[in-house]
Amino acid sequence: MIEQLRADGSLRHLLTLETLDRRQIERLLERAQSFVRPLGERPPRSRLLEGATVANLFTEPSTRTRVSFELAAMRLGATVVQLEVQLSSRAKGESMLDTIYTLQSLHVDALVIRDAEPGVPALAAAHVAPHVSVLSGGEAHVSHPTQGLLDALTVYQHKQRFAGLAIAIVGDIRHSRVARSAWHAFSKLGVSDLRLAAPATLMPEREEFAGCSRHTELASALAGADVIMMLRIQRERISEAHLPVGEQYFGAWGLTRERLALARPNAIVMHPQPMNRGIEIASDVADGPQSVIRDQVRNGVAVRMAALAEVLSCGRASA
Ligand code: NCD
């Protein structure tokens, strides 16, 4: 596993939350919270990363993660490059590493990488020059650290604590990098009642998700839950033969208003998006009063500002 910290203990890369400790995660969350503003107010701007260059290298589709990394870098004064992979030399057969070396020669200081292949962010981190940082914008089914952080920040804003919360993660957990990073974040932050709810084919292997309870129907997972995190079926990682049928899935696993009533009255509903309304979640729940899905998106920019500030501003004053 790649070392994410520099010799002085500062964060150099952000590839996974798995090897960060509670204090490091809390530090990122505190810094992220300092960048959060209510909608309608101008977002904070700083010159902390003036002169630095951030490149987004996304080979899988993305709306929120890519745009929020871009805005995060711009709001800290950095220059941002979006590599359109279909239009780049990757399409002519250039290897990922050659692309990365090219960006490095162009004075890129941080690479944000999303890729369907496990290990690509770590491969990049193992080969870049010492002054270059790598951040994962989503690695296969393995990890999505900034999503885990924004999920934790959203929970904290609404519940003001982690200890004693019951959090249910529902849906395609097996193929979800979001679920894995959420599990790392929540378990390190002290959530002890973490529940996984999924049909057998979408449940992860036993060896994974230590400490979580497993539910093969929705009701027991939702009973008394404080937080419900719904997940999309990751069709791109499942063969046609194993794909659940949409309506049947909604019938058994979709979060409806009736089912939401099983959770605590003040339970919050989360979803990393993209949402498939009418498959994993009913529209009136997604848009309803308990939904914090849009807060998650807003927090994504703040978390990515915090992550970029941490890895790129070593030695500089805090924003
Ligand atoms: C997720 C992802 O790409 O893992 N989206 C996101 O980053 N918010 C979730 C998904 O695709 O289902």
Short mmCIF file of N, CA, C and O in Angstrom, two decimals, residues 63-174:
data_model
loop_
_atom_site.label_atom_id
_atom_site.label_comp_id
_atom_site.label_asym_id
_atom_site.label_seq_id
_atom_site.Cartn_x
_atom_site.Cartn_y
_atom_site.Cartn_z
N THR A 63 -20.00 13.71 -12.93
CA THR A 63 -20.54 15.06 -12.95
C THR A 63 -20.05 15.79 -11.70
O THR A 63 -19.26 16.73 -11.77
N ARG A 64 -20.51 15.33 -10.54
CA ARG A 64 -20.25 16.04 -9.29
C ARG A 64 -18.78 16.04 -8.89
O ARG A 64 -18.22 17.08 -8.52
N THR A 65 -18.15 14.87 -8.96
CA THR A 65 -16.77 14.80 -8.46
C THR A 65 -15.85 15.67 -9.31
O THR A 65 -15.04 16.43 -8.80
N ARG A 66 -16.00 15.57 -10.61
CA ARG A 66 -15.11 16.31 -11.51
C ARG A 66 -15.33 17.82 -11.38
O ARG A 66 -14.39 18.60 -11.23
N VAL A 67 -16.60 18.22 -11.42
CA VAL A 67 -16.90 19.66 -11.34
C VAL A 67 -16.49 20.21 -9.98
O VAL A 67 -15.95 21.32 -9.87
N SER A 68 -16.72 19.43 -8.94
CA SER A 68 -16.40 19.99 -7.62
C SER A 68 -14.90 20.03 -7.38
O SER A 68 -14.40 20.94 -6.71
N PHE A 69 -14.14 19.09 -7.91
CA PHE A 69 -12.68 19.21 -7.83
C PHE A 69 -12.22 20.45 -8.60
O PHE A 69 -11.32 21.18 -8.16
N GLU A 70 -12.84 20.68 -9.74
CA GLU A 70 -12.45 21.84 -10.55
C GLU A 70 -12.75 23.15 -9.80
O GLU A 70 -11.89 24.03 -9.68
N LEU A 71 -13.97 23.25 -9.27
CA LEU A 71 -14.32 24.46 -8.53
C LEU A 71 -13.48 24.62 -7.28
O LEU A 71 -13.07 25.73 -6.93
N ALA A 72 -13.21 23.50 -6.62
CA ALA A 72 -12.40 23.56 -5.39
C ALA A 72 -11.03 24.14 -5.70
O ALA A 72 -10.55 25.04 -5.00
N ALA A 73 -10.40 23.65 -6.76
CA ALA A 73 -9.06 24.13 -7.12
C ALA A 73 -9.12 25.61 -7.49
O ALA A 73 -8.29 26.41 -7.05
N MET A 74 -10.14 26.00 -8.27
CA MET A 74 -10.25 27.40 -8.70
C MET A 74 -10.48 28.32 -7.51
O MET A 74 -9.92 29.41 -7.43
N ARG A 75 -11.31 27.87 -6.58
CA ARG A 75 -11.62 28.74 -5.42
C ARG A 75 -10.44 28.90 -4.48
O ARG A 75 -10.43 29.76 -3.62
N LEU A 76 -9.43 28.04 -4.64
CA LEU A 76 -8.20 28.21 -3.84
C LEU A 76 -7.11 28.89 -4.67
O LEU A 76 -5.96 28.95 -4.26
N GLY A 77 -7.47 29.34 -5.85
CA GLY A 77 -6.52 30.12 -6.65
C GLY A 77 -5.63 29.29 -7.56
O GLY A 77 -4.73 29.84 -8.20
N ALA A 78 -5.85 27.98 -7.63
CA ALA A 78 -5.01 27.15 -8.50
C ALA A 78 -5.50 27.21 -9.95
O ALA A 78 -6.63 27.61 -10.22
N THR A 79 -4.62 26.81 -10.85
CA THR A 79 -5.01 26.65 -12.26
C THR A 79 -5.47 25.19 -12.43
O THR A 79 -4.88 24.29 -11.83
N VAL A 80 -6.52 24.98 -13.23
CA VAL A 80 -7.05 23.62 -13.40
C VAL A 80 -7.01 23.21 -14.85
O VAL A 80 -7.37 23.99 -15.74
N VAL A 81 -6.61 21.99 -15.08
CA VAL A 81 -6.61 21.43 -16.42
C VAL A 81 -7.54 20.22 -16.42
O VAL A 81 -7.43 19.36 -15.55
N GLN A 82 -8.46 20.19 -17.37
CA GLN A 82 -9.32 19.01 -17.51
C GLN A 82 -8.82 18.21 -18.69
O GLN A 82 -8.86 18.70 -19.81
N LEU A 83 -8.36 17.01 -18.44
CA LEU A 83 -7.89 16.22 -19.57
C LEU A 83 -9.08 15.45 -20.15
O LEU A 83 -9.67 14.60 -19.46
N GLU A 84 -9.48 15.77 -21.36
CA GLU A 84 -10.57 15.04 -22.00
C GLU A 84 -9.95 13.77 -22.57
O GLU A 84 -9.32 13.81 -23.63
N VAL A 85 -10.12 12.69 -21.86
CA VAL A 85 -9.36 11.49 -22.21
C VAL A 85 -9.65 11.01 -23.63
O VAL A 85 -8.75 10.61 -24.36
N GLN A 86 -10.91 11.14 -24.06
CA GLN A 86 -11.25 10.70 -25.43
C GLN A 86 -10.50 11.51 -26.47
O GLN A 86 -10.27 11.05 -27.57
N LEU A 87 -10.16 12.76 -26.12
CA LEU A 87 -9.47 13.63 -27.07
C LEU A 87 -7.96 13.65 -26.83
O LEU A 87 -7.23 14.34 -27.51
N SER A 88 -7.49 12.92 -25.83
CA SER A 88 -6.07 12.97 -25.50
C SER A 88 -5.34 11.82 -26.21
O SER A 88 -5.96 10.98 -26.86
N SER A 89 -4.03 11.78 -26.02
CA SER A 89 -3.24 10.73 -26.66
C SER A 89 -3.50 9.35 -26.05
O SER A 89 -3.03 8.36 -26.57
N ARG A 90 -4.24 9.30 -24.92
CA ARG A 90 -4.63 7.98 -24.39
C ARG A 90 -5.41 7.24 -25.46
O ARG A 90 -5.29 6.02 -25.61
N ALA A 91 -6.19 8.00 -26.24
CA ALA A 91 -6.99 7.38 -27.31
C ALA A 91 -6.09 6.85 -28.43
O ALA A 91 -6.55 6.06 -29.25
N LYS A 92 -4.83 7.28 -28.47
CA LYS A 92 -3.89 6.75 -29.48
C LYS A 92 -3.03 5.64 -28.88
O LYS A 92 -2.02 5.26 -29.45
N GLY A 93 -3.37 5.22 -27.69
CA GLY A 93 -2.66 4.10 -27.08
C GLY A 93 -1.58 4.51 -26.09
O GLY A 93 -0.82 3.67 -25.61
N GLU A 94 -1.51 5.80 -25.77
CA GLU A 94 -0.51 6.20 -24.78
C GLU A 94 -0.86 5.60 -23.42
O GLU A 94 -2.03 5.57 -23.05
N SER A 95 0.15 5.16 -22.69
CA SER A 95 -0.13 4.54 -21.39
C SER A 95 -0.48 5.62 -20.37
O SER A 95 -0.14 6.79 -20.54
N MET A 96 -1.15 5.19 -19.32
CA MET A 96 -1.52 6.11 -18.24
C MET A 96 -0.26 6.77 -17.68
O MET A 96 -0.24 7.98 -17.43
N LEU A 97 0.80 5.99 -17.50
CA LEU A 97 2.01 6.57 -16.90
C LEU A 97 2.64 7.62 -17.82
O LEU A 97 3.10 8.65 -17.35
N ASP A 98 2.63 7.36 -19.13
CA ASP A 98 3.20 8.37 -20.03
C ASP A 98 2.37 9.65 -19.99
O ASP A 98 2.91 10.75 -20.05
N THR A 99 1.05 9.48 -19.87
CA THR A 99 0.19 10.66 -19.75
C THR A 99 0.55 11.42 -18.47
O THR A 99 0.65 12.65 -18.46
N ILE A 100 0.76 10.68 -17.41
CA ILE A 100 1.07 11.31 -16.12
C ILE A 100 2.43 12.02 -16.17
O ILE A 100 2.57 13.14 -15.68
N TYR A 101 3.42 11.37 -16.78
CA TYR A 101 4.75 12.02 -16.90
C TYR A 101 4.64 13.31 -17.72
O TYR A 101 5.32 14.29 -17.44
N THR A 102 3.79 13.27 -18.74
CA THR A 102 3.60 14.48 -19.56
C THR A 102 3.01 15.60 -18.70
O THR A 102 3.51 16.73 -18.72
N LEU A 103 1.99 15.28 -17.95
CA LEU A 103 1.37 16.32 -17.11
C LEU A 103 2.37 16.85 -16.10
O LEU A 103 2.43 18.05 -15.82
N GLN A 104 3.18 15.95 -15.57
CA GLN A 104 4.20 16.37 -14.61
C GLN A 104 5.21 17.33 -15.26
O GLN A 104 5.60 18.33 -14.66
N SER A 105 5.59 17.04 -16.50
CA SER A 105 6.52 17.93 -17.20
C SER A 105 5.89 19.29 -17.46
O SER A 105 6.58 20.27 -17.68
N LEU A 106 4.57 19.34 -17.48
CA LEU A 106 3.86 20.60 -17.70
C LEU A 106 3.61 21.33 -16.38
O LEU A 106 2.76 22.21 -16.31
N HIS A 107 4.33 20.93 -15.34
CA HIS A 107 4.25 21.59 -14.03
C HIS A 107 2.93 21.36 -13.32
O HIS A 107 2.47 22.25 -12.59
N VAL A 108 2.32 20.22 -13.54
CA VAL A 108 1.13 19.90 -12.76
C VAL A 108 1.60 19.47 -11.37
O VAL A 108 2.55 18.71 -11.23
N ASP A 109 0.94 20.00 -10.34
CA ASP A 109 1.33 19.68 -8.96
C ASP A 109 0.45 18.62 -8.32
O ASP A 109 0.85 17.97 -7.37
N ALA A 110 -0.79 18.51 -8.81
CA ALA A 110 -1.70 17.51 -8.25
C ALA A 110 -2.50 16.88 -9.38
O ALA A 110 -2.97 17.58 -10.28
N LEU A 111 -2.62 15.57 -9.30
CA LEU A 111 -3.41 14.83 -10.29
C LEU A 111 -4.62 14.24 -9.58
O LEU A 111 -4.46 13.56 -8.55
N VAL A 112 -5.79 14.52 -10.09
CA VAL A 112 -6.99 13.89 -9.55
C VAL A 112 -7.40 12.82 -10.56
O VAL A 112 -7.64 13.13 -11.73
N ILE A 113 -7.44 11.58 -10.11
CA ILE A 113 -7.62 10.48 -11.05
C ILE A 113 -8.88 9.68 -10.73
O ILE A 113 -9.10 9.27 -9.58
N ARG A 114 -9.70 9.47 -11.75
CA ARG A 114 -10.81 8.51 -11.64
C ARG A 114 -10.60 7.47 -12.71
O ARG A 114 -10.40 7.81 -13.89
N ASP A 115 -10.66 6.20 -12.32
CA ASP A 115 -10.43 5.15 -13.30
C ASP A 115 -11.19 3.89 -12.88
O ASP A 115 -11.39 3.63 -11.70
N ALA A 116 -11.61 3.12 -13.88
CA ALA A 116 -12.38 1.90 -13.63
C ALA A 116 -11.49 0.75 -13.19
O ALA A 116 -11.97 -0.29 -12.72
N GLU A 117 -10.19 0.91 -13.37
CA GLU A 117 -9.23 -0.16 -13.07
C GLU A 117 -8.72 0.00 -11.63
O GLU A 117 -8.23 1.08 -11.29
N PRO A 118 -8.79 -1.04 -10.79
CA PRO A 118 -8.23 -0.87 -9.44
C PRO A 118 -6.73 -0.62 -9.52
O PRO A 118 -6.05 -1.15 -10.39
N GLY A 119 -6.21 0.19 -8.64
CA GLY A 119 -4.76 0.37 -8.54
C GLY A 119 -4.20 1.53 -9.34
O GLY A 119 -3.01 1.85 -9.20
N VAL A 120 -5.00 2.18 -10.18
CA VAL A 120 -4.44 3.24 -11.03
C VAL A 120 -3.97 4.45 -10.20
O VAL A 120 -2.84 4.93 -10.41
N PRO A 121 -4.75 4.95 -9.23
CA PRO A 121 -4.22 6.08 -8.44
C PRO A 121 -2.92 5.71 -7.71
O PRO A 121 -1.99 6.51 -7.67
N ALA A 122 -2.84 4.50 -7.19
CA ALA A 122 -1.62 4.09 -6.48
C ALA A 122 -0.45 3.96 -7.45
O ALA A 122 0.68 4.32 -7.12
N LEU A 123 -0.71 3.48 -8.64
CA LEU A 123 0.35 3.38 -9.66
C LEU A 123 0.90 4.78 -9.96
O LEU A 123 2.12 4.99 -10.02
N ALA A 124 -0.01 5.72 -10.13
CA ALA A 124 0.42 7.09 -10.39
C ALA A 124 1.23 7.62 -9.21
O ALA A 124 2.32 8.18 -9.39
N ALA A 125 0.72 7.40 -8.01
CA ALA A 125 1.41 7.92 -6.81
C ALA A 125 2.81 7.32 -6.68
O ALA A 125 3.73 7.99 -6.21
N ALA A 126 2.97 6.07 -7.11
CA ALA A 126 4.27 5.42 -6.98
C ALA A 126 5.28 5.98 -7.97
O ALA A 126 6.48 5.76 -7.81
N HIS A 127 4.82 6.66 -9.02
CA HIS A 127 5.74 7.09 -10.08
C HIS A 127 5.93 8.59 -10.19
O HIS A 127 6.83 9.04 -10.90
N VAL A 128 5.08 9.38 -9.54
CA VAL A 128 5.23 10.83 -9.71
C VAL A 128 6.43 11.36 -8.92
O VAL A 128 6.91 10.72 -7.98
N ALA A 129 6.90 12.56 -9.32
CA ALA A 129 8.02 13.19 -8.62
C ALA A 129 7.59 13.56 -7.19
O ALA A 129 6.39 13.70 -6.92
N PRO A 130 8.57 13.74 -6.31
CA PRO A 130 8.23 13.95 -4.88
C PRO A 130 7.34 15.16 -4.61
O PRO A 130 6.61 15.18 -3.63
N HIS A 131 7.36 16.17 -5.49
CA HIS A 131 6.53 17.35 -5.20
C HIS A 131 5.11 17.19 -5.73
O HIS A 131 4.29 18.10 -5.56
N VAL A 132 4.80 16.09 -6.40
CA VAL A 132 3.47 15.92 -7.01
C VAL A 132 2.58 15.05 -6.11
O VAL A 132 3.04 14.06 -5.55
N SER A 133 1.33 15.46 -5.98
CA SER A 133 0.36 14.70 -5.18
C SER A 133 -0.67 14.04 -6.08
O SER A 133 -1.00 14.57 -7.15
N VAL A 134 -1.19 12.92 -5.63
CA VAL A 134 -2.26 12.23 -6.36
C VAL A 134 -3.47 12.12 -5.44
O VAL A 134 -3.34 11.73 -4.28
N LEU A 135 -4.63 12.48 -5.98
CA LEU A 135 -5.88 12.32 -5.23
C LEU A 135 -6.80 11.42 -6.03
O LEU A 135 -6.91 11.57 -7.25
N SER A 136 -7.46 10.50 -5.36
CA SER A 136 -8.40 9.64 -6.06
C SER A 136 -9.74 10.34 -6.19
O SER A 136 -10.29 10.86 -5.22
N GLY A 137 -10.27 10.32 -7.41
CA GLY A 137 -11.63 10.82 -7.63
C GLY A 137 -12.58 9.65 -7.81
O GLY A 137 -13.69 9.80 -8.33
N GLY A 138 -12.15 8.45 -7.35
CA GLY A 138 -12.95 7.24 -7.48
C GLY A 138 -12.14 6.16 -8.16
O GLY A 138 -11.80 6.29 -9.32
N GLU A 139 -11.84 5.10 -7.40
CA GLU A 139 -11.03 4.00 -7.92
C GLU A 139 -11.88 2.73 -8.01
O GLU A 139 -12.21 2.14 -6.97
N ALA A 140 -12.22 2.34 -9.23
CA ALA A 140 -12.99 1.11 -9.48
C ALA A 140 -14.08 0.97 -8.40
O ALA A 140 -14.78 1.94 -8.11
N HIS A 141 -14.20 -0.23 -7.81
CA HIS A 141 -15.17 -0.45 -6.74
C HIS A 141 -14.49 -0.23 -5.38
O HIS A 141 -15.09 -0.46 -4.34
N VAL A 142 -13.22 0.18 -5.41
CA VAL A 142 -12.36 0.08 -4.24
C VAL A 142 -12.49 1.25 -3.27
O VAL A 142 -12.65 1.05 -2.06
N SER A 143 -12.41 2.46 -3.79
CA SER A 143 -12.36 3.58 -2.85
C SER A 143 -12.73 4.91 -3.51
O SER A 143 -12.52 5.11 -4.72
N HIS A 144 -13.28 5.78 -2.71
CA HIS A 144 -13.70 7.10 -3.18
C HIS A 144 -13.58 8.02 -1.96
O HIS A 144 -14.57 8.40 -1.33
N PRO A 145 -12.32 8.35 -1.60
CA PRO A 145 -12.10 8.98 -0.29
C PRO A 145 -12.80 10.32 -0.09
O PRO A 145 -13.32 10.58 1.00
N THR A 146 -12.84 11.17 -1.13
CA THR A 146 -13.50 12.47 -0.89
C THR A 146 -15.00 12.29 -0.73
O THR A 146 -15.66 13.05 -0.03
N GLN A 147 -15.57 11.26 -1.35
CA GLN A 147 -16.99 10.97 -1.13
C GLN A 147 -17.22 10.52 0.31
O GLN A 147 -18.17 10.97 0.97
N GLY A 148 -16.32 9.67 0.81
CA GLY A 148 -16.44 9.23 2.22
C GLY A 148 -16.39 10.42 3.16
O GLY A 148 -17.14 10.50 4.14
N LEU A 149 -15.52 11.37 2.86
CA LEU A 149 -15.39 12.55 3.72
C LEU A 149 -16.64 13.44 3.62
O LEU A 149 -17.13 13.93 4.63
N LEU A 150 -17.16 13.61 2.42
CA LEU A 150 -18.33 14.49 2.29
C LEU A 150 -19.56 13.83 2.92
O LEU A 150 -20.43 14.51 3.47
N ASP A 151 -19.60 12.52 2.87
CA ASP A 151 -20.70 11.82 3.54
C ASP A 151 -20.60 12.01 5.05
O ASP A 151 -21.60 12.29 5.73
N ALA A 152 -19.38 11.87 5.58
CA ALA A 152 -19.20 12.05 7.03
C ALA A 152 -19.52 13.49 7.43
O ALA A 152 -20.20 13.73 8.43
N LEU A 153 -19.09 14.45 6.63
CA LEU A 153 -19.35 15.86 6.95
C LEU A 153 -20.86 16.12 6.97
O LEU A 153 -21.39 16.81 7.85
N THR A 154 -21.56 15.55 6.01
CA THR A 154 -23.02 15.75 5.93
C THR A 154 -23.71 15.16 7.16
O THR A 154 -24.59 15.79 7.75
N VAL A 155 -23.29 13.97 7.54
CA VAL A 155 -23.88 13.35 8.75
C VAL A 155 -23.61 14.24 9.95
O VAL A 155 -24.51 14.54 10.75
N TYR A 156 -22.39 14.70 10.09
CA TYR A 156 -22.03 15.50 11.27
C TYR A 156 -22.83 16.81 11.31
O TYR A 156 -23.29 17.22 12.37
N GLN A 157 -23.00 17.42 10.17
CA GLN A 157 -23.77 18.69 10.15
C GLN A 157 -25.20 18.48 10.64
O GLN A 157 -25.79 19.35 11.25
N HIS A 158 -25.76 17.30 10.35
CA HIS A 158 -27.15 17.07 10.72
C HIS A 158 -27.32 16.43 12.09
O HIS A 158 -28.36 16.56 12.71
N LYS A 159 -26.31 15.69 12.53
CA LYS A 159 -26.46 14.94 13.79
C LYS A 159 -25.52 15.41 14.90
O LYS A 159 -25.65 14.96 16.04
N GLN A 160 -24.54 16.24 14.56
CA GLN A 160 -23.56 16.77 15.53
C GLN A 160 -22.81 15.69 16.31
O GLN A 160 -22.31 15.93 17.41
N ARG A 161 -22.80 14.48 15.81
CA ARG A 161 -22.04 13.42 16.49
C ARG A 161 -21.93 12.23 15.55
O ARG A 161 -22.64 12.17 14.54
N PHE A 162 -21.07 11.31 15.91
CA PHE A 162 -20.99 10.02 15.21
C PHE A 162 -21.31 8.87 16.17
O PHE A 162 -21.96 7.91 15.79
N ALA A 163 -20.85 9.03 17.42
CA ALA A 163 -21.07 7.96 18.41
C ALA A 163 -22.56 7.76 18.61
O ALA A 163 -23.32 8.73 18.68
N GLY A 164 -22.97 6.52 18.69
CA GLY A 164 -24.37 6.21 18.99
C GLY A 164 -25.31 6.25 17.80
O GLY A 164 -26.49 5.95 17.93
N LEU A 165 -24.80 6.62 16.62
CA LEU A 165 -25.69 6.66 15.44
C LEU A 165 -25.85 5.26 14.83
O LEU A 165 -24.91 4.46 14.84
N ALA A 166 -27.04 5.02 14.30
CA ALA A 166 -27.27 3.81 13.50
C ALA A 166 -27.34 4.24 12.04
O ALA A 166 -28.19 5.05 11.66
N ILE A 167 -26.40 3.73 11.24
CA ILE A 167 -26.33 4.12 9.83
C ILE A 167 -26.56 2.89 8.96
O ILE A 167 -25.85 1.88 9.10
N ALA A 168 -27.54 2.96 8.08
CA ALA A 168 -27.83 1.85 7.17
C ALA A 168 -27.36 2.20 5.76
O ALA A 168 -27.71 3.26 5.23
N ILE A 169 -26.54 1.35 5.19
CA ILE A 169 -26.10 1.51 3.79
C ILE A 169 -26.87 0.47 2.99
O ILE A 169 -26.83 -0.72 3.32
N VAL A 170 -27.60 0.93 1.98
CA VAL A 170 -28.57 0.05 1.31
C VAL A 170 -28.33 -0.01 -0.20
O VAL A 170 -28.23 1.03 -0.85
N GLY A 171 -28.27 -1.20 -0.73
CA GLY A 171 -28.22 -1.35 -2.20
C GLY A 171 -26.99 -2.11 -2.65
O GLY A 171 -26.58 -3.08 -2.00
N ASP A 172 -26.44 -1.66 -3.74
CA ASP A 172 -25.32 -2.40 -4.35
C ASP A 172 -24.00 -2.09 -3.65
O ASP A 172 -23.16 -1.36 -4.15
N ILE A 173 -23.86 -2.67 -2.47
CA ILE A 173 -22.67 -2.42 -1.66
C ILE A 173 -21.46 -3.14 -2.26
O ILE A 173 -20.34 -2.63 -2.25
N ARG A 174 -21.72 -4.31 -2.82
CA ARG A 174 -20.64 -5.14 -3.36
C ARG A 174 -19.77 -4.39 -4.38
O ARG A 174 -18.55 -4.52 -4.37
#
